[in-house]
Short mmCIF file of C-alpha atoms in Angstrom, two decimals:
data_model
loop_
_atom_site.label_atom_id
_atom_site.label_comp_id
_atom_site.label_asym_id
_atom_site.label_seq_id
_atom_site.Cartn_x
_atom_site.Cartn_y
_atom_site.Cartn_z
CA SER V 538 23.29 -16.74 -53.40
CA GLN V 539 23.25 -17.24 -57.13
CA THR V 540 23.58 -20.71 -58.61
CA ILE V 541 23.58 -22.00 -62.16
CA HIS V 542 22.51 -25.48 -63.16
CA GLN V 543 23.38 -27.14 -66.44
CA TRP V 544 22.52 -30.62 -67.59
CA PRO V 545 23.25 -33.25 -68.66
CA ALA V 546 26.92 -33.52 -67.70
CA THR V 547 27.79 -35.84 -70.56
CA LEU V 548 25.99 -36.79 -73.74
CA VAL V 549 26.75 -39.13 -76.61
CA GLN V 550 24.55 -38.56 -79.62
CA PRO V 551 24.55 -40.00 -83.17
CA VAL V 552 25.03 -37.75 -86.17
CA GLY V 553 21.72 -36.37 -87.37
CA SER V 554 19.99 -36.63 -84.00
CA PRO V 555 18.47 -33.61 -82.21
CA LEU V 556 19.97 -31.84 -79.22
CA SER V 557 18.58 -29.97 -76.26
CA LEU V 558 20.77 -28.64 -73.45
CA GLU V 559 19.20 -26.73 -70.62
CA CYS V 560 20.57 -24.14 -68.23
CA THR V 561 18.80 -22.47 -65.34
CA VAL V 562 19.91 -19.75 -62.96
CA GLU V 563 18.69 -19.18 -59.42
CA GLY V 564 19.03 -16.26 -57.06
CA THR V 565 19.17 -13.44 -59.59
CA SER V 566 16.79 -11.60 -61.89
CA ASN V 567 17.21 -10.50 -65.48
CA PRO V 568 20.72 -11.92 -65.93
CA ASN V 569 22.70 -11.91 -69.14
CA LEU V 570 22.93 -15.53 -70.29
CA TYR V 571 25.52 -17.10 -72.57
CA TRP V 572 26.30 -20.35 -74.35
CA TYR V 573 29.97 -21.10 -75.04
CA ARG V 574 31.64 -24.05 -76.74
CA GLN V 575 35.15 -25.23 -76.00
CA ALA V 576 37.08 -27.67 -78.16
CA ALA V 577 39.62 -29.86 -76.37
CA GLY V 578 42.61 -27.80 -75.24
CA ARG V 579 41.24 -24.61 -76.76
CA GLY V 580 39.64 -21.36 -75.72
CA LEU V 581 35.98 -20.53 -75.27
CA GLN V 582 33.92 -19.62 -78.32
CA LEU V 583 30.78 -17.58 -77.72
CA LEU V 584 27.80 -19.14 -79.49
CA PHE V 585 24.79 -17.19 -78.22
CA TYR V 586 23.93 -14.56 -75.67
CA SER V 587 20.69 -13.21 -74.33
CA VAL V 588 19.89 -10.02 -72.45
CA GLY V 589 16.23 -10.88 -71.84
CA ILE V 590 13.34 -13.25 -72.51
CA GLY V 591 13.07 -14.03 -76.20
CA GLN V 592 16.15 -11.93 -77.04
CA ILE V 593 18.87 -14.06 -78.60
CA SER V 594 21.99 -12.94 -80.42
CA SER V 595 24.09 -15.37 -82.40
CA GLU V 596 27.82 -14.93 -82.71
CA VAL V 597 28.68 -17.81 -85.00
CA PRO V 598 26.58 -19.14 -87.91
CA GLN V 599 25.94 -22.84 -87.37
CA ASN V 600 23.25 -25.46 -87.10
CA LEU V 601 22.63 -24.64 -83.45
CA SER V 602 19.94 -22.38 -82.02
CA ALA V 603 19.13 -20.96 -78.61
CA SER V 604 15.99 -19.91 -76.83
CA ARG V 605 15.15 -18.13 -73.61
CA PRO V 606 11.56 -19.00 -72.74
CA GLN V 607 11.84 -17.72 -69.16
CA ASP V 608 13.99 -15.10 -67.47
CA ARG V 609 16.32 -17.65 -65.88
CA GLN V 610 16.20 -20.44 -68.46
CA PHE V 611 18.43 -20.76 -71.50
CA ILE V 612 18.22 -23.66 -73.95
CA LEU V 613 20.65 -24.73 -76.67
CA SER V 614 19.20 -26.85 -79.46
CA SER V 615 19.95 -28.49 -82.73
CA LYS V 616 17.66 -30.30 -85.15
CA LYS V 617 20.44 -32.41 -86.64
CA LEU V 618 23.83 -32.81 -85.00
CA LEU V 619 27.07 -32.85 -86.98
CA LEU V 620 30.35 -34.49 -85.98
CA SER V 621 31.83 -31.00 -85.67
CA ASP V 622 29.32 -30.17 -82.92
CA SER V 623 31.29 -32.29 -80.46
CA GLY V 624 32.77 -30.27 -77.63
CA PHE V 625 32.35 -28.94 -74.12
CA TYR V 626 29.31 -26.67 -73.87
CA LEU V 627 29.19 -24.14 -71.10
CA CYS V 628 26.35 -21.94 -69.97
CA ALA V 629 27.14 -18.77 -68.05
CA TRP V 630 25.37 -15.81 -66.50
CA SER V 631 26.47 -12.31 -65.64
CA ALA V 632 25.05 -9.06 -64.40
CA LEU V 633 23.83 -6.65 -67.05
CA THR V 634 26.74 -4.34 -66.46
CA ILE V 635 30.41 -5.03 -65.94
CA SER V 636 31.03 -6.04 -62.36
CA ARG V 637 33.92 -7.26 -60.32
CA GLU V 638 32.20 -10.62 -59.98
CA GLY V 639 32.70 -11.73 -63.55
CA TYR V 640 30.84 -14.50 -65.26
CA THR V 641 29.59 -17.57 -63.42
CA PHE V 642 29.73 -20.75 -65.46
CA GLY V 643 27.70 -23.90 -65.18
CA SER V 644 29.49 -27.22 -64.80
CA GLY V 645 29.29 -27.88 -68.54
CA THR V 646 28.04 -30.61 -70.87
CA ARG V 647 30.54 -32.76 -72.69
CA LEU V 648 28.92 -33.65 -76.01
CA THR V 649 30.30 -36.38 -78.25
CA VAL V 650 28.68 -36.80 -81.63
CA VAL V 651 29.33 -40.25 -83.10
CA GLY E 1250 37.96 -8.00 -84.73
CA GLN E 1251 38.82 -9.01 -81.22
CA SER E 1252 41.94 -11.02 -80.38
CA LEU E 1253 43.89 -11.86 -77.26
CA GLU E 1254 47.28 -13.58 -77.26
CA GLN E 1255 48.74 -15.54 -74.38
CA PRO E 1256 51.37 -18.30 -74.19
CA SER E 1257 50.02 -21.79 -74.70
CA GLU E 1258 52.02 -23.42 -71.90
CA VAL E 1259 54.02 -22.44 -68.84
CA THR E 1260 55.84 -24.75 -66.44
CA ALA E 1261 57.03 -23.80 -62.95
CA VAL E 1262 58.00 -25.49 -59.71
CA GLU E 1263 56.09 -25.54 -56.47
CA GLY E 1264 56.72 -22.43 -54.36
CA ALA E 1265 57.87 -20.34 -57.31
CA ILE E 1266 56.32 -17.26 -58.92
CA VAL E 1267 54.94 -17.35 -62.45
CA GLN E 1268 53.65 -14.59 -64.70
CA ILE E 1269 51.19 -15.24 -67.55
CA ASN E 1270 51.12 -12.44 -70.09
CA CYS E 1271 48.22 -11.37 -72.28
CA THR E 1272 48.18 -8.87 -75.14
CA TYR E 1273 44.97 -7.78 -76.70
CA GLN E 1274 43.53 -6.02 -79.71
CA THR E 1275 39.89 -5.29 -79.12
CA SER E 1276 37.42 -2.53 -79.77
CA GLY E 1277 35.17 -1.14 -77.09
CA PHE E 1278 37.56 -2.34 -74.39
CA TYR E 1279 36.46 -1.82 -70.80
CA GLY E 1280 38.84 -4.05 -68.87
CA LEU E 1281 40.66 -7.36 -68.58
CA SER E 1282 39.49 -10.42 -66.69
CA TRP E 1283 41.20 -13.67 -65.75
CA TYR E 1284 39.64 -17.11 -65.36
CA GLN E 1285 41.00 -20.42 -64.10
CA GLN E 1286 39.88 -23.77 -65.47
CA HIS E 1287 40.94 -27.15 -64.11
CA ASP E 1288 40.84 -30.13 -66.45
CA GLY E 1289 37.26 -31.23 -67.02
CA GLY E 1290 35.86 -28.34 -65.01
CA ALA E 1291 34.22 -25.04 -65.69
CA PRO E 1292 36.09 -21.72 -65.77
CA THR E 1293 36.01 -19.76 -62.53
CA PHE E 1294 36.49 -16.02 -62.24
CA LEU E 1295 39.78 -14.85 -60.70
CA SER E 1296 40.11 -11.11 -61.20
CA TYR E 1297 39.09 -8.02 -63.14
CA ASN E 1298 41.16 -4.94 -63.99
CA GLY E 1299 39.07 -1.98 -65.10
CA LEU E 1300 41.84 0.52 -64.44
CA ASP E 1301 45.57 0.50 -65.07
CA GLY E 1302 47.64 -0.96 -62.29
CA LEU E 1303 47.85 -3.94 -60.05
CA GLU E 1304 45.00 -5.78 -58.34
CA GLU E 1305 45.91 -8.23 -55.60
CA THR E 1306 43.80 -11.12 -54.34
CA GLY E 1307 45.72 -13.37 -52.01
CA ARG E 1308 48.43 -15.24 -53.90
CA PHE E 1309 47.14 -13.96 -57.24
CA SER E 1310 47.68 -10.50 -58.70
CA SER E 1311 46.62 -9.09 -62.03
CA PHE E 1312 47.99 -6.10 -63.90
CA LEU E 1313 46.70 -3.95 -66.74
CA SER E 1314 48.34 -1.34 -68.95
CA ARG E 1315 45.85 0.15 -71.39
CA SER E 1316 48.51 2.16 -73.23
CA ASP E 1317 50.38 -1.08 -74.01
CA SER E 1318 47.24 -3.22 -74.54
CA TYR E 1319 48.84 -5.63 -72.13
CA GLY E 1320 48.10 -7.39 -68.91
CA TYR E 1321 49.38 -10.24 -66.83
CA LEU E 1322 48.38 -12.64 -64.10
CA LEU E 1323 50.95 -13.24 -61.37
CA LEU E 1324 50.75 -16.34 -59.25
CA GLN E 1325 52.93 -16.50 -56.15
CA GLU E 1326 53.87 -19.36 -53.85
CA LEU E 1327 52.75 -21.84 -56.47
CA GLN E 1328 50.96 -24.94 -55.26
CA MET E 1329 50.26 -28.16 -57.10
CA LYS E 1330 46.56 -27.29 -57.15
CA ASP E 1331 47.35 -24.23 -59.27
CA SER E 1332 47.98 -26.55 -62.23
CA ALA E 1333 45.20 -25.50 -64.58
CA SER E 1334 44.49 -23.45 -67.67
CA TYR E 1335 44.29 -19.69 -67.28
CA PHE E 1336 42.36 -17.48 -69.67
CA CYS E 1337 42.53 -13.75 -70.12
CA ALA E 1338 39.37 -12.13 -71.46
CA SER E 1339 38.55 -8.64 -72.59
CA ASN E 1340 35.40 -7.04 -71.18
CA ASN E 1341 33.60 -5.11 -73.88
CA ALA E 1342 30.42 -3.10 -74.16
CA GLY E 1343 27.35 -4.80 -72.75
CA ASN E 1344 29.52 -6.89 -70.44
CA MET E 1345 30.56 -9.14 -73.31
CA LEU E 1346 33.69 -11.24 -72.87
CA THR E 1347 36.15 -12.31 -75.54
CA PHE E 1348 38.53 -15.02 -74.37
CA GLY E 1349 42.13 -15.71 -75.23
CA GLY E 1350 43.23 -19.21 -76.17
CA GLY E 1351 44.35 -20.05 -72.64
CA THR E 1352 47.66 -20.84 -70.96
CA ARG E 1353 48.18 -24.28 -69.53
CA LEU E 1354 50.18 -24.01 -66.29
CA MET E 1355 51.95 -27.10 -65.05
CA VAL E 1356 53.32 -26.94 -61.51
CA LYS E 1357 56.00 -29.50 -60.75
CA PRO E 1358 57.17 -30.62 -57.30
#
């Protein structure tokens, strides 16, 4: 079965510090991978998606970046965090084509920038 | 652009039936999905409607009308554990999802 791991679960970082969030998927090959951000009580905002190794598409201009160094690894980074980067970050994977199984989300990272 | 509208909050009592509506304006629309998210947790997939009509999965049903750009999630025999946020999402080309703002469902005893 497919599983998705995301860590850390919570993170408190000072403004201006770097960020690295990691997500790995097991049990599937060549998945679509996504990074979403969710502000408290709000919907999910797509930040980045990837259809393959080294292929990253950005949906929202910001000081965040993403990389996919391996087929089942997706990393979200920042060189210098801003207060506005606080939020709940979710990694997700899906099949390449629309399926009746939907997206599978990781357990999320709650980031607080202080 | 892509946009989905759903009510921000719905309250119902245990054992009742509740319907959460979703209207959408998206390009390259393939279908409508629904996700459930408990406080502090990750969204989990509930259902997908690729065709018009009703899809039933246990106590949950989802409906889509492409001509009306409208869908809904129907929850029957509500239980306290159904208290959560529910998101509709449009499936677009390349299996991309655009989410609505979410509906917070509160189930009262």
